[in-house]
PDB file of C-alpha atoms in Angstrom:
ATOM      1  CA  MET D   1     -15.620 -15.358   0.801  1.00 46.00           C
ATOM      2  CA  PRO D   2     -16.445 -12.467   3.370  1.00 52.00           C
ATOM      3  CA  ALA D   3     -14.043  -9.806   3.954  1.00 57.00           C
ATOM      4  CA  PRO D   4     -11.353 -10.009   6.182  1.00 66.00           C
ATOM      5  CA  LYS D   5     -12.103  -8.849   9.587  1.00 74.00           C
ATOM      6  CA  GLY D   6      -9.422  -7.393  12.132  1.00 92.00           C
ATOM      7  CA  LYS D   7      -6.255  -5.184  11.731  1.00 96.00           C
ATOM      8  CA  ILE D   8      -5.140  -4.602   8.621  1.00 97.00           C
ATOM      9  CA  LEU D   9      -1.606  -2.844   7.839  1.00 98.00           C
ATOM     10  CA  SER D  10      -0.973  -2.172   4.209  1.00 97.00           C
ATOM     11  CA  ILE D  11       2.258  -0.774   3.217  1.00 97.00           C
ATOM     12  CA  ALA D  12       3.162   0.954   0.006  1.00 95.00           C
ATOM     13  CA  ILE D  13       6.457   1.895  -1.503  1.00 93.00           C
ATOM     14  CA  ALA D  14       7.248   3.853  -4.409  1.00 90.00           C
ATOM     15  CA  SER D  15      10.269   5.807  -5.469  1.00 86.00           C
ATOM     16  CA  GLY D  16      11.009   8.447  -2.639  1.00 90.00           C
ATOM     17  CA  LYS D  17       8.355   7.256  -0.379  1.00 94.00           C
ATOM     18  CA  ILE D  18       6.925   4.389   1.568  1.00 96.00           C
ATOM     19  CA  GLY D  19       3.205   4.889   3.121  1.00 96.00           C
ATOM     20  CA  TYR D  20       0.902   2.897   5.134  1.00 98.00           C
ATOM     21  CA  VAL D  21      -3.282   2.628   5.469  1.00 97.00           C
ATOM     22  CA  PHE D  22      -4.237   1.043   8.750  1.00 98.00           C
ATOM     23  CA  LEU D  23      -7.967  -0.481   8.909  1.00 97.00           C
ATOM     24  CA  ILE D  24     -10.091  -1.974  11.795  1.00 96.00           C
ATOM     25  CA  ASP D  25     -12.546  -4.170  10.744  1.00 94.00           C
ATOM     26  CA  ASN D  26     -12.456  -2.449   7.437  1.00 92.00           C
ATOM     27  CA  MET D  27     -12.766   0.928   8.129  1.00 94.00           C
ATOM     28  CA  LEU D  28      -9.843   3.385   7.655  1.00 96.00           C
ATOM     29  CA  MET D  29      -8.541   4.614  10.929  1.00 97.00           C
ATOM     30  CA  ASP D  30      -4.956   5.718  10.271  1.00 97.00           C
ATOM     31  CA  TRP D  31      -2.542   6.672   7.509  1.00 97.00           C
ATOM     32  CA  GLY D  32       1.198   7.865   7.127  1.00 96.00           C
ATOM     33  CA  LEU D  33       4.290   8.109   5.085  1.00 96.00           C
ATOM     34  CA  SER D  34       7.883   8.499   5.003  1.00 96.00           C
ATOM     35  CA  VAL D  35      10.430   9.837   2.953  1.00 95.00           C
ATOM     36  CA  ARG D  36      13.673   8.851   4.937  1.00 96.00           C
ATOM     37  CA  ALA D  37      12.379   5.116   5.195  1.00 95.00           C
ATOM     38  CA  SER D  38      12.651   5.189   1.139  1.00 93.00           C
ATOM     39  CA  LYS D  39      16.498   5.549   1.459  1.00 95.00           C
ATOM     40  CA  THR D  40      17.767   2.111   2.256  1.00 95.00           C
ATOM     41  CA  PRO D  41      16.420  -1.388   2.744  1.00 95.00           C
ATOM     42  CA  GLY D  42      17.413  -1.416   6.173  1.00 96.00           C
ATOM     43  CA  LEU D  43      15.716   2.175   7.310  1.00 96.00           C
ATOM     44  CA  ALA D  44      12.379   0.519   5.112  1.00 96.00           C
ATOM     45  CA  LYS D  45      12.457  -2.335   7.641  1.00 96.00           C
ATOM     46  CA  CYS D  46      13.075  -0.154  10.528  1.00 97.00           C
ATOM     47  CA  LYS D  47      10.322   2.028   9.930  1.00 97.00           C
ATOM     48  CA  ALA D  48       7.770  -1.273   8.805  1.00 97.00           C
ATOM     49  CA  GLN D  49       8.850  -2.529  12.073  1.00 97.00           C
ATOM     50  CA  GLU D  50       7.770   0.671  14.303  1.00 97.00           C
ATOM     51  CA  TRP D  51       4.554   0.743  12.298  1.00 98.00           C
ATOM     52  CA  ILE D  52       3.850  -3.096  13.157  1.00 97.00           C
ATOM     53  CA  ASP D  53       4.955  -2.615  16.871  1.00 97.00           C
ATOM     54  CA  PHE D  54       2.599   0.449  17.123  1.00 98.00           C
ATOM     55  CA  TYR D  55      -0.432  -0.849  15.373  1.00 98.00           C
ATOM     56  CA  ARG D  56      -0.161  -4.425  15.951  1.00 97.00           C
ATOM     57  CA  PRO D  57      -1.900  -5.505  12.728  1.00 97.00           C
ATOM     58  CA  ASP D  58      -3.308  -9.161  12.065  1.00 96.00           C
ATOM     59  CA  ILE D  59      -2.077  -9.125   8.632  1.00 96.00           C
ATOM     60  CA  VAL D  60       0.138  -6.934   6.393  1.00 97.00           C
ATOM     61  CA  VAL D  61      -0.292  -5.956   2.873  1.00 96.00           C
ATOM     62  CA  VAL D  62       2.554  -5.635   0.894  1.00 94.00           C
ATOM     63  CA  GLU D  63       2.740  -5.528  -2.967  1.00 89.00           C
ATOM     64  CA  LYS D  64       3.635  -8.687  -5.171  1.00 87.00           C
ATOM     65  CA  THR D  65       5.903  -7.192  -8.080  1.00 76.00           C
ATOM     66  CA  ALA D  66       6.635  -9.276 -11.328  1.00 68.00           C
ATOM     67  CA  LYS D  67      10.524  -9.276 -11.846  1.00 65.00           C
ATOM     68  CA  TYR D  68      10.131  -6.892 -14.728  1.00 61.00           C
ATOM     69  CA  SER D  69       7.698  -4.431 -13.185  1.00 66.00           C
ATOM     70  CA  ARG D  70       7.815  -0.284 -13.752  1.00 69.00           C
ATOM     71  CA  LYS D  71       9.132  -0.325  -9.991  1.00 72.00           C
ATOM     72  CA  SER D  72      13.106   0.090 -10.004  1.00 74.00           C
ATOM     73  CA  ILE D  73      15.363  -2.135  -8.336  1.00 79.00           C
ATOM     74  CA  ARG D  74      15.909   0.231  -5.438  1.00 85.00           C
ATOM     75  CA  THR D  75      12.218  -0.272  -4.680  1.00 87.00           C
ATOM     76  CA  HIS D  76      12.039  -4.101  -5.227  1.00 86.00           C
ATOM     77  CA  SER D  77      14.586  -4.294  -2.706  1.00 88.00           C
ATOM     78  CA  LEU D  78      12.286  -2.182  -0.036  1.00 93.00           C
ATOM     79  CA  ILE D  79       9.374  -3.940  -0.640  1.00 92.00           C
ATOM     80  CA  GLU D  80      11.397  -7.472  -0.268  1.00 92.00           C
ATOM     81  CA  ALA D  81      12.782  -5.921   3.024  1.00 94.00           C
ATOM     82  CA  VAL D  82       9.610  -5.432   4.366  1.00 95.00           C
ATOM     83  CA  ALA D  83       8.338  -8.649   3.474  1.00 94.00           C
ATOM     84  CA  ASN D  84      11.365 -10.398   4.918  1.00 94.00           C
ATOM     85  CA  LEU D  85      10.802  -8.581   8.127  1.00 95.00           C
ATOM     86  CA  CYS D  86       7.592 -10.307   8.385  1.00 94.00           C
ATOM     87  CA  THR D  87       8.932 -13.234   7.677  1.00 92.00           C
ATOM     88  CA  ASP D  88      11.254 -13.047   9.987  1.00 93.00           C
ATOM     89  CA  ARG D  89       8.823 -12.094  12.619  1.00 93.00           C
ATOM     90  CA  LYS D  90       6.651 -14.488  11.835  1.00 94.00           C
ATOM     91  CA  GLN D  91       3.795 -11.671  11.005  1.00 94.00           C
ATOM     92  CA  GLN D  92       1.035 -12.867   8.924  1.00 94.00           C
ATOM     93  CA  PHE D  93       1.425 -10.999   5.486  1.00 92.00           C
ATOM     94  CA  ILE D  94       0.156 -11.176   2.149  1.00 92.00           C
ATOM     95  CA  ALA D  95       1.793  -9.771  -0.980  1.00 91.00           C
ATOM     96  CA  ILE D  96      -1.088  -8.583  -3.405  1.00 89.00           C
ATOM     97  CA  GLU D  97      -0.258  -7.833  -7.098  1.00 84.00           C
ATOM     98  CA  ARG D  98      -1.619  -4.520  -7.928  1.00 77.00           C
ATOM     99  CA  GLN D  99      -4.481  -4.864 -10.728  1.00 75.00           C
ATOM    100  CA  GLN D 100      -5.353  -1.963 -12.993  1.00 76.00           C
ATOM    101  CA  THR D 101      -8.933  -2.166 -12.650  1.00 79.00           C
ATOM    102  CA  TYR D 102      -9.840   1.493 -13.628  1.00 82.00           C
ATOM    103  CA  PRO D 103      -8.750   3.650 -16.807  1.00 73.00           C
ATOM    104  CA  ASN D 104      -6.061   5.632 -14.644  1.00 79.00           C
ATOM    105  CA  LYS D 105      -4.797   6.049 -11.245  1.00 82.00           C
ATOM    106  CA  TYR D 106      -6.992   8.955 -10.658  1.00 85.00           C
ATOM    107  CA  ASP D 107     -10.349   7.338 -11.549  1.00 87.00           C
ATOM    108  CA  GLU D 108      -8.906   4.757  -8.798  1.00 87.00           C
ATOM    109  CA  MET D 109      -8.498   7.584  -6.299  1.00 89.00           C
ATOM    110  CA  ASP D 110     -11.816   8.944  -6.982  1.00 90.00           C
ATOM    111  CA  ALA D 111     -13.221   5.547  -6.051  1.00 90.00           C
ATOM    112  CA  LEU D 112     -11.433   4.983  -2.976  1.00 92.00           C
ATOM    113  CA  CYS D 113     -12.269   8.535  -1.807  1.00 91.00           C
ATOM    114  CA  LEU D 114     -16.017   7.689  -2.404  1.00 91.00           C
ATOM    115  CA  GLN D 115     -15.283   4.546  -0.330  1.00 92.00           C
ATOM    116  CA  PHE D 116     -13.357   6.059   2.221  1.00 94.00           C
ATOM    117  CA  PRO D 117     -13.997   9.794   2.211  1.00 92.00           C
ATOM    118  CA  GLN D 118     -11.725  10.665   5.225  1.00 94.00           C
ATOM    119  CA  ILE D 119      -8.800  10.447   3.271  1.00 92.00           C
ATOM    120  CA  SER D 120     -10.423  12.624   0.436  1.00 87.00           C
ATOM    121  CA  GLY D 121      -8.383  15.507   1.623  1.00 87.00           C
ATOM    122  CA  TRP D 122      -5.217  14.052   0.405  1.00 88.00           C
ATOM    123  CA  MET D 123      -6.233  13.260  -2.871  1.00 84.00           C
ATOM    124  CA  PRO D 124      -3.582  14.940  -5.204  1.00 80.00           C
ATOM    125  CA  ASP D 125      -4.299  16.972  -8.028  1.00 79.00           C
ATOM    126  CA  LYS D 126      -3.921  15.645 -11.485  1.00 80.00           C
ATOM    127  CA  ARG D 127      -0.496  15.879 -12.980  1.00 71.00           C
ATOM    128  CA  GLN D 128       1.268  17.111 -15.886  1.00 73.00           C
ATOM    129  CA  PRO D 129       3.425  14.007 -17.289  1.00 75.00           C
ATOM    130  CA  TRP D 130       6.548  16.149 -16.408  1.00 67.00           C
ATOM    131  CA  ASP D 131       5.482  16.865 -13.124  1.00 72.00           C
ATOM    132  CA  ALA D 132       6.641  14.488  -9.985  1.00 72.00           C
ATOM    133  CA  GLU D 133       4.044  12.771  -8.297  1.00 74.00           C
ATOM    134  CA  THR D 134       2.994  13.923  -4.918  1.00 76.00           C
ATOM    135  CA  ASN D 135       3.794  12.028  -1.735  1.00 83.00           C
ATOM    136  CA  ASP D 136       0.194  11.900  -1.069  1.00 87.00           C
ATOM    137  CA  ALA D 137      -0.363   9.342  -3.755  1.00 89.00           C
ATOM    138  CA  ILE D 138       1.302   6.582  -1.710  1.00 93.00           C
ATOM    139  CA  TYR D 139      -2.012   6.629   0.802  1.00 95.00           C
ATOM    140  CA  PHE D 140      -3.963   5.340  -2.291  1.00 92.00           C
ATOM    141  CA  GLU D 141      -1.520   2.814  -3.429  1.00 92.00           C
ATOM    142  CA  ALA D 142      -1.646   1.440  -0.241  1.00 95.00           C
ATOM    143  CA  LEU D 143      -5.525   2.022  -0.103  1.00 95.00           C
ATOM    144  CA  SER D 144      -5.870   0.126  -3.473  1.00 92.00           C
ATOM    145  CA  MET D 145      -4.017  -3.006  -1.958  1.00 93.00           C
ATOM    146  CA  ALA D 146      -5.949  -3.133   1.494  1.00 94.00           C
ATOM    147  CA  VAL D 147      -9.023  -2.848  -0.399  1.00 92.00           C
ATOM    148  CA  THR D 148      -8.165  -5.916  -3.076  1.00 90.00           C
ATOM    149  CA  LEU D 149      -7.579  -8.088   0.084  1.00 90.00           C
ATOM    150  CA  ILE D 150     -11.096  -6.780   1.162  1.00 88.00           C
ATOM    151  CA  GLU D 151     -12.963  -7.275  -2.148  1.00 82.00           C
ATOM    152  CA  PRO D 152     -10.864  -9.215  -4.353  1.00 69.00           C
ATOM    153  CA  PRO D 153     -11.423  -8.647  -7.971  1.00 62.00           C
ATOM    154  CA  VAL D 154     -13.649 -11.218  -9.837  1.00 54.00           C
ATOM    155  CA  ASN D 155     -12.186 -12.992 -12.733  1.00 51.00           C
ATOM    156  CA  LEU D 156     -14.413 -13.293 -15.448  1.00 40.00           C
ATOM    157  CA  PRO D 157     -14.043 -15.714 -18.249  1.00 44.00           C
ATOM    158  CA  VAL D 158     -12.548 -14.355 -21.527  1.00 40.00           C
TER     159      VAL D 158
END
């Protein structure tokens, strides 16, 4: 299957932040985040609406989370609010389950920086387990989902 062309807006949500990457014909064009929008589902929905109205994507990518994932109940409610917004507005969207295809998130970020060098300046330094994750990590989560849409992983028989 050929890679989808057009405008892709990938929205990632994590504890304390909601971020996006925007691609046109599989080229990274823009990225951004909001800390305020992560406070309530209503604020997340408003911010996503703002991004959708501005970029006018052909498809929006959100994360498909299992009921028992490591994401908090609040984060689940924010993801659901963005998905519901897309449904209500009849905006084409896809929920993508994040696959762990690298040993850790920093190896994944390195690979994404090789593919999209313009975002390499936002790659966070490796953190200690007791340190909070930087806000910039959300860009790579959103980019990872967009890449999964563009280049779906091959499921090899076991």
